[in-house]
Coordinates of C-alpha atoms in Angstrom, one line a residue:
M1 CA 0.1 -0.1 -0.3
D2 CA 1.3 3.6 -1.0
N3 CA 1.5 5.6 2.3
N4 CA 0.0 8.2 0.9
K5 CA -2.6 6.4 1.4
K6 CA -2.4 4.8 4.7
L7 CA -5.6 3.5 5.8
S8 CA -7.4 6.2 8.6
V9 CA -9.3 4.7 10.9
E10 CA -10.7 7.1 13.9
L11 CA -11.6 5.4 16.8
R12 CA -14.6 7.6 19.0
Y13 CA -15.4 5.8 22.6
D14 CA -18.3 7.6 25.0
P15 CA -17.9 5.0 28.2
V16 CA -21.1 6.6 29.7
R17 CA -23.4 4.6 27.1
P18 CA -20.7 2.7 26.7
A19 CA -20.1 3.3 23.4
S20 CA -17.7 3.1 19.8
Y21 CA -18.1 5.2 17.0
V22 CA -15.4 4.4 13.8
S23 CA -15.3 6.1 10.7
I24 CA -12.6 4.9 8.1
N25 CA -10.6 7.1 6.0
G26 CA -13.7 10.1 6.5
K27 CA -16.2 7.8 6.0
D28 CA -18.5 7.0 9.2
V29 CA -19.0 3.0 9.2
D30 CA -22.4 1.6 10.0
G31 CA -23.4 1.1 13.4
G32 CA -25.9 -1.3 12.0
D33 CA -23.9 -3.1 9.9
I34 CA -23.1 -6.3 11.0
Y35 CA -20.2 -7.0 9.5
G36 CA -18.8 -3.5 9.6
F37 CA -15.4 -3.1 11.6
L38 CA -16.2 -4.1 15.6
Y39 CA -19.5 -4.3 15.1
P40 CA -19.5 -7.3 18.2
V41 CA -18.7 -4.7 20.1
R42 CA -19.7 -1.1 19.8
G43 CA -22.0 -1.3 22.5
C44 CA -19.2 -3.3 25.1
A45 CA -17.2 -0.8 27.8
L46 CA -13.7 -0.7 25.8
Q47 CA -11.8 -1.9 28.5
A48 CA -13.7 -5.9 27.5
W49 CA -12.7 -6.1 24.1
L50 CA -8.8 -4.7 23.7
W51 CA -7.5 -7.7 23.9
E52 CA -8.3 -11.1 23.4
S53 CA -11.3 -12.7 24.6
G54 CA -12.7 -16.2 23.7
S55 CA -13.3 -16.0 20.2
W56 CA -12.9 -11.9 19.8
P57 CA -9.0 -11.5 19.1
G58 CA -8.5 -8.6 20.6
L59 CA -8.4 -4.4 18.8
R60 CA -5.0 -5.1 17.6
R61 CA -5.8 -8.6 15.5
E62 CA -9.0 -7.0 13.8
L63 CA -6.9 -3.5 12.6
E64 CA -4.1 -5.8 11.7
E65 CA -7.0 -8.5 9.2
L66 CA -8.4 -4.7 8.7
G67 CA -5.1 -3.1 6.9
R68 CA -4.1 -6.9 5.7
D69 CA -1.0 -5.9 7.7
E70 CA 0.3 -2.6 5.8
P71 CA 0.3 0.0 8.1
L72 CA -2.3 2.0 9.4
E73 CA -3.2 5.5 11.3
L74 CA -5.7 5.4 14.1
V75 CA -6.9 8.1 16.1
F76 CA -8.3 7.4 19.3
M77 CA -10.5 10.4 20.2
G78 CA -11.3 9.9 24.4
R79 CA -10.4 10.0 27.7
E80 CA -6.9 9.9 28.5
C81 CA -7.1 6.7 31.1
D82 CA -8.8 5.0 28.2
F83 CA -5.9 6.3 25.3
K84 CA -3.9 4.3 27.6
D85 CA -4.9 1.0 27.5
V86 CA -5.8 1.3 24.0
G87 CA -1.9 2.1 23.9
A88 CA -1.2 -1.1 26.4
A89 CA -3.4 -3.5 24.1
L90 CA -1.3 -2.8 20.8
V91 CA 2.6 -2.7 22.5
G92 CA 4.8 -4.2 19.7
A93 CA 2.5 -3.8 16.5
E94 CA 4.8 -2.1 14.4
N95 CA 2.3 -1.5 11.8
I96 CA 0.1 0.9 13.5
A97 CA 0.8 4.3 14.7
L98 CA -2.1 6.0 17.3
S99 CA -2.2 9.5 18.0
F100 CA -5.1 11.1 20.8
K101 CA -7.6 13.6 20.7
P102 CA -9.5 14.3 24.2
W103 CA -13.1 13.4 23.3
E104 CA -15.9 13.5 25.8
W105 CA -20.3 13.7 25.7
D106 CA -21.1 16.6 28.0
Y107 CA -23.7 15.0 29.6
Q108 CA -23.0 16.9 32.2
R109 CA -24.6 20.1 31.1
P110 CA -27.5 19.2 30.4
L111 CA -27.9 16.9 32.9
S112 CA -27.2 19.5 35.3
E113 CA -30.0 21.8 34.0
V114 CA -32.3 19.2 33.8
T115 CA -31.7 18.9 37.4
V116 CA -31.8 22.0 38.9
Q117 CA -35.4 22.9 36.1
L118 CA -37.3 19.7 38.0
R119 CA -36.2 21.0 41.6
D120 CA -38.0 24.1 40.6
L121 CA -40.9 21.9 39.2
L122 CA -40.9 20.4 43.1
D123 CA -40.6 23.1 44.9
G124 CA -41.8 26.4 43.0
K125 CA -45.2 27.7 45.0
I126 CA -48.7 28.4 42.5
E127 CA -51.1 30.3 44.2
L128 CA -55.2 30.0 43.1
D129 CA -56.5 32.9 41.3
M130 CA -58.7 34.3 43.9
S131 CA -59.6 37.6 41.7
F132 CA -63.3 36.1 40.8
Y133 CA -63.7 36.3 45.0
R134 CA -61.3 40.1 44.9
M135 CA -59.3 38.7 48.0
N136 CA -55.7 39.2 48.0
G137 CA -53.3 36.6 49.7
A138 CA -54.4 34.1 48.0
P139 CA -53.1 30.6 49.3
S140 CA -49.8 28.8 47.6
R141 CA -48.0 25.5 46.9
S142 CA -45.8 23.3 45.3
F143 CA -45.8 20.2 43.1
A144 CA -44.5 18.5 46.6
D145 CA -47.8 19.9 48.6
L146 CA -50.2 18.7 46.4
F147 CA -48.5 15.7 45.5
P148 CA -47.1 14.5 47.8
E149 CA -46.8 10.3 46.7
S150 CA -45.5 11.6 43.1
A151 CA -42.8 14.7 44.2
Q152 CA -41.1 11.8 47.0
R153 CA -40.6 9.0 43.9
A154 CA -39.1 11.8 42.5
R155 CA -37.1 13.1 45.1
A156 CA -35.4 9.4 45.7
L157 CA -34.5 8.9 41.6
L158 CA -32.8 12.1 41.9
E159 CA -30.8 11.7 45.1
T160 CA -30.4 7.4 44.4
A161 CA -29.1 8.7 41.2
S162 CA -26.6 11.8 42.3
A163 CA -24.2 9.1 44.5
T164 CA -21.1 8.4 42.2
S165 CA -19.0 6.3 44.9
G166 CA -20.3 3.8 47.5
D167 CA -22.0 1.0 47.6
G168 CA -24.2 1.1 44.4
W169 CA -21.1 1.4 41.8
I170 CA -19.4 -1.5 42.8
A171 CA -20.9 -4.6 43.7
E172 CA -19.9 -7.5 46.3
V173 CA -19.3 -11.0 46.1
R174 CA -18.6 -13.3 49.5
T175 CA -19.9 -16.3 48.3
P176 CA -19.9 -18.8 45.3
A177 CA -22.9 -18.3 44.6
E178 CA -23.2 -14.9 44.6
L179 CA -20.1 -15.6 42.4
R180 CA -22.1 -17.9 40.0
A181 CA -24.9 -15.1 39.9
A182 CA -22.4 -12.3 38.8
R183 CA -21.3 -13.6 36.1
G184 CA -23.9 -11.5 34.0
G185 CA -23.2 -8.3 35.5
D186 CA -21.7 -5.4 33.7
G187 CA -19.9 -3.2 36.0
C188 CA -17.4 -3.6 39.3
V189 CA -17.3 -6.3 41.1
K190 CA -15.5 -6.9 44.2
V191 CA -14.8 -10.3 44.9
Y192 CA -13.8 -12.1 48.3
E193 CA -11.4 -14.9 48.9
S194 CA -13.9 -16.5 50.2
A195 CA -16.3 -16.9 47.1
I196 CA -13.0 -18.5 45.6
G197 CA -11.7 -21.1 47.8
S198 CA -9.0 -22.3 47.1
L199 CA -5.7 -20.3 44.4
E200 CA -6.5 -23.3 41.9
N201 CA -10.1 -21.1 41.4
L202 CA -9.3 -17.6 40.5
S203 CA -10.0 -18.8 37.1
S204 CA -13.4 -18.7 38.4
L205 CA -13.0 -14.6 37.4
R206 CA -12.7 -15.8 33.8
A207 CA -15.9 -16.0 33.7
L208 CA -17.2 -12.7 35.2
T209 CA -15.9 -11.3 32.1
G210 CA -16.8 -13.5 29.5
S211 CA -19.7 -11.4 28.3
M212 CA -17.5 -8.5 27.1
Q213 CA -19.9 -6.2 29.7
R214 CA -17.4 -6.3 31.8
S215 CA -13.3 -5.7 32.3
A216 CA -10.1 -7.4 33.5
D217 CA -9.6 -4.7 35.4
M218 CA -13.8 -3.8 37.1
V219 CA -13.0 -7.0 39.0
V220 CA -11.3 -7.2 42.3
C221 CA -10.0 -9.7 44.0
V222 CA -9.5 -9.2 48.3
T223 CA -8.0 -11.4 49.7
K224 CA -8.0 -11.6 53.7
T225 CA -4.0 -11.1 54.4
P226 CA -1.6 -9.1 52.5
E227 CA 0.4 -12.7 51.9
K228 CA -2.4 -14.0 50.5
Q229 CA -2.6 -10.8 48.1
R230 CA 0.2 -11.3 47.0
E231 CA -0.3 -14.9 46.1
F232 CA -2.9 -14.9 44.2
E233 CA -1.3 -12.0 42.2
A234 CA 1.8 -13.9 41.3
Y235 CA -0.3 -16.7 40.1
A236 CA -2.1 -15.1 37.8
A237 CA 0.2 -13.9 36.4
Q238 CA 1.4 -17.0 35.4
F239 CA -1.4 -16.1 32.3
P240 CA -1.9 -14.7 29.6
G241 CA -4.0 -11.7 29.3
P242 CA -5.3 -9.1 31.5
R243 CA -5.8 -9.9 34.8
P244 CA -8.0 -8.7 37.6
L245 CA -6.8 -5.9 40.0
F246 CA -5.9 -7.3 43.6
T247 CA -6.0 -5.7 47.7
W248 CA -6.5 -7.8 50.7
E249 CA -9.3 -6.7 53.9
N250 CA -8.0 -3.5 55.6
G251 CA -6.1 -2.6 52.0
G252 CA -8.6 -0.8 50.5
P253 CA -9.5 -0.9 46.9
P254 CA -7.9 1.0 44.0
A255 CA -10.6 3.5 44.0
E256 CA -9.1 6.2 42.2
Q257 CA -8.1 4.3 39.0
L258 CA -11.7 2.7 38.8
L259 CA -13.5 6.1 39.9
K260 CA -13.0 7.5 37.4
K261 CA -13.0 5.2 34.5
Y262 CA -15.7 3.4 35.6
A263 CA -17.5 5.0 38.6
E264 CA -17.6 7.7 36.8
P265 CA -19.1 7.2 33.9
L266 CA -21.7 4.7 35.8
G267 CA -22.8 7.7 37.3
L268 CA -23.6 10.1 34.8
R269 CA -25.7 7.4 33.3
R270 CA -27.8 6.4 36.2
R271 CA -28.2 10.4 36.8
V272 CA -29.5 10.6 33.4
E273 CA -32.1 7.7 33.0
A274 CA -33.0 8.7 36.8
A275 CA -33.9 12.6 35.6
R276 CA -36.0 11.1 33.0
G277 CA -37.4 9.0 35.5
A278 CA -38.2 12.1 38.1
C279 CA -39.7 13.8 34.7
Q280 CA -42.2 10.8 34.3
E281 CA -43.5 11.0 38.2
L282 CA -44.2 14.5 37.2
T283 CA -46.0 13.7 34.3
A284 CA -47.6 11.6 34.9
V285 CA -50.3 13.8 38.0
R286 CA -52.3 15.2 34.4
S287 CA -54.1 11.5 34.5
Q288 CA -55.4 12.8 36.9
K289 CA -57.0 16.3 35.3
K290 CA -60.6 14.7 34.7
E291 CA -61.1 13.8 38.3
L292 CA -59.6 17.5 39.5
E293 CA -62.4 18.6 37.5
R294 CA -64.8 16.8 38.6
Q295 CA -64.3 16.9 41.9
I296 CA -64.0 21.0 41.5
E297 CA -67.2 20.2 39.9
G298 CA -68.8 18.5 43.0
L299 CA -67.5 21.4 45.3
T300 CA -68.5 24.5 44.4
D301 CA -71.7 22.8 43.6
S302 CA -72.6 21.7 46.9
V303 CA -72.7 24.1 50.2
I304 CA -68.9 24.6 51.6
H305 CA -69.7 23.5 54.7
N306 CA -66.4 23.4 57.3
S307 CA -62.8 24.6 56.4
R308 CA -61.6 20.2 55.5
E309 CA -64.5 20.8 52.6
A310 CA -63.0 24.6 51.8
G311 CA -59.3 23.2 51.6
E312 CA -60.1 19.9 50.1
L313 CA -61.6 22.6 47.2
N314 CA -57.8 25.1 46.8
R315 CA -56.5 22.0 46.6
C316 CA -57.9 20.5 43.5
R317 CA -58.0 24.1 41.8
M318 CA -54.6 24.8 42.6
A319 CA -53.7 21.1 41.5
L320 CA -55.3 21.5 38.4
R321 CA -53.8 25.2 37.6
W322 CA -50.4 23.8 38.4
I323 CA -51.3 21.2 35.1
V324 CA -52.1 24.0 33.0
Q325 CA -49.4 26.4 34.0
R326 CA -46.4 24.3 34.4
G327 CA -47.4 21.9 31.2
G328 CA -45.4 23.5 28.5
K329 CA -42.2 23.8 30.9
L330 CA -43.4 20.3 32.0
D331 CA -42.8 18.7 28.2
K332 CA -39.7 21.0 26.9
L333 CA -37.7 19.4 29.8
T334 CA -38.5 15.8 29.7
D335 CA -38.0 16.5 26.5
T336 CA -34.6 17.5 27.4
A337 CA -34.4 14.3 29.5
S338 CA -35.2 11.7 26.5
Q339 CA -33.2 13.3 23.8
L340 CA -29.9 12.4 26.5
S341 CA -31.5 9.2 27.3
A342 CA -32.4 8.2 23.8
S343 CA -28.3 8.8 23.6
L344 CA -28.2 6.1 26.0
K345 CA -29.6 3.3 24.5
G346 CA -30.3 4.0 21.1
D347 CA -28.8 4.1 17.7
K348 CA -25.0 3.1 18.4
N349 CA -23.7 4.9 14.8
G350 CA -24.4 8.2 17.4

């Protein structure tokens, strides 16, 4: 191949979805083409498919087959921590020239805006129209006052998804049964020595990465003592390919590495999904519109006997007013949240 016509491949990686996008010589590869380059792994975490795994040959071999052993340029667009792993997987590949362009999909800004607006909708007060009665000092209520159950569920979604660290981002496996159950997962997992048993059973950890949804360094093996840690590490080093991370019970996990690579994208993904769920909780109260109108009509046509009935009439009026007045803002917010969510679940070609 003429060096002036060297094959150029651009690989762009979004760790939040996760998803990979490819262009060859400036032309995007169709994400739905089953014969397209890297098609089988486009929806997998990058680190899960950089190296050989089962029938998957790994990135280096895929590139060599694409270039037919001729010189090839690979431009990686993404985070620096992911680029370092790409470089490690291509060590020794003399025909592949690797370069880096920083790039990250901007989920944070629109997500923060959606979250702020959601909280405004939950807490912002709406006043009852008292102009008919020529009265001042109209009562006011928030969505949380008018629809407490829906508000509670929406808040729970936002609060639960706001954490990017702690128990929510790394699963703990302490028994052989839990180890078997974890095979189909796709997140970070901490496997204790009690789940593995003997040193010879260390190979059982490979089953956690067999689905190509979890990479080797998303698995942390926790031994009882530092001596056992060194023993397990030495045993694992005998086998080729990427290996799990090792620590011992009082040594602490390699949290910084895992947080940056995996917990932060997971946190963003959860926050996007939570924001959409919270929007759905607010939108769902529209189904109460006809019932509120019926209740208002019934209370208006009857004689108000006490403050409880008067308070219920006012509540129904304000709830109906919230649905009518906040509908436009809620629709725009829901569209933004849905677009963010679609970017996580939609066309892999971006």
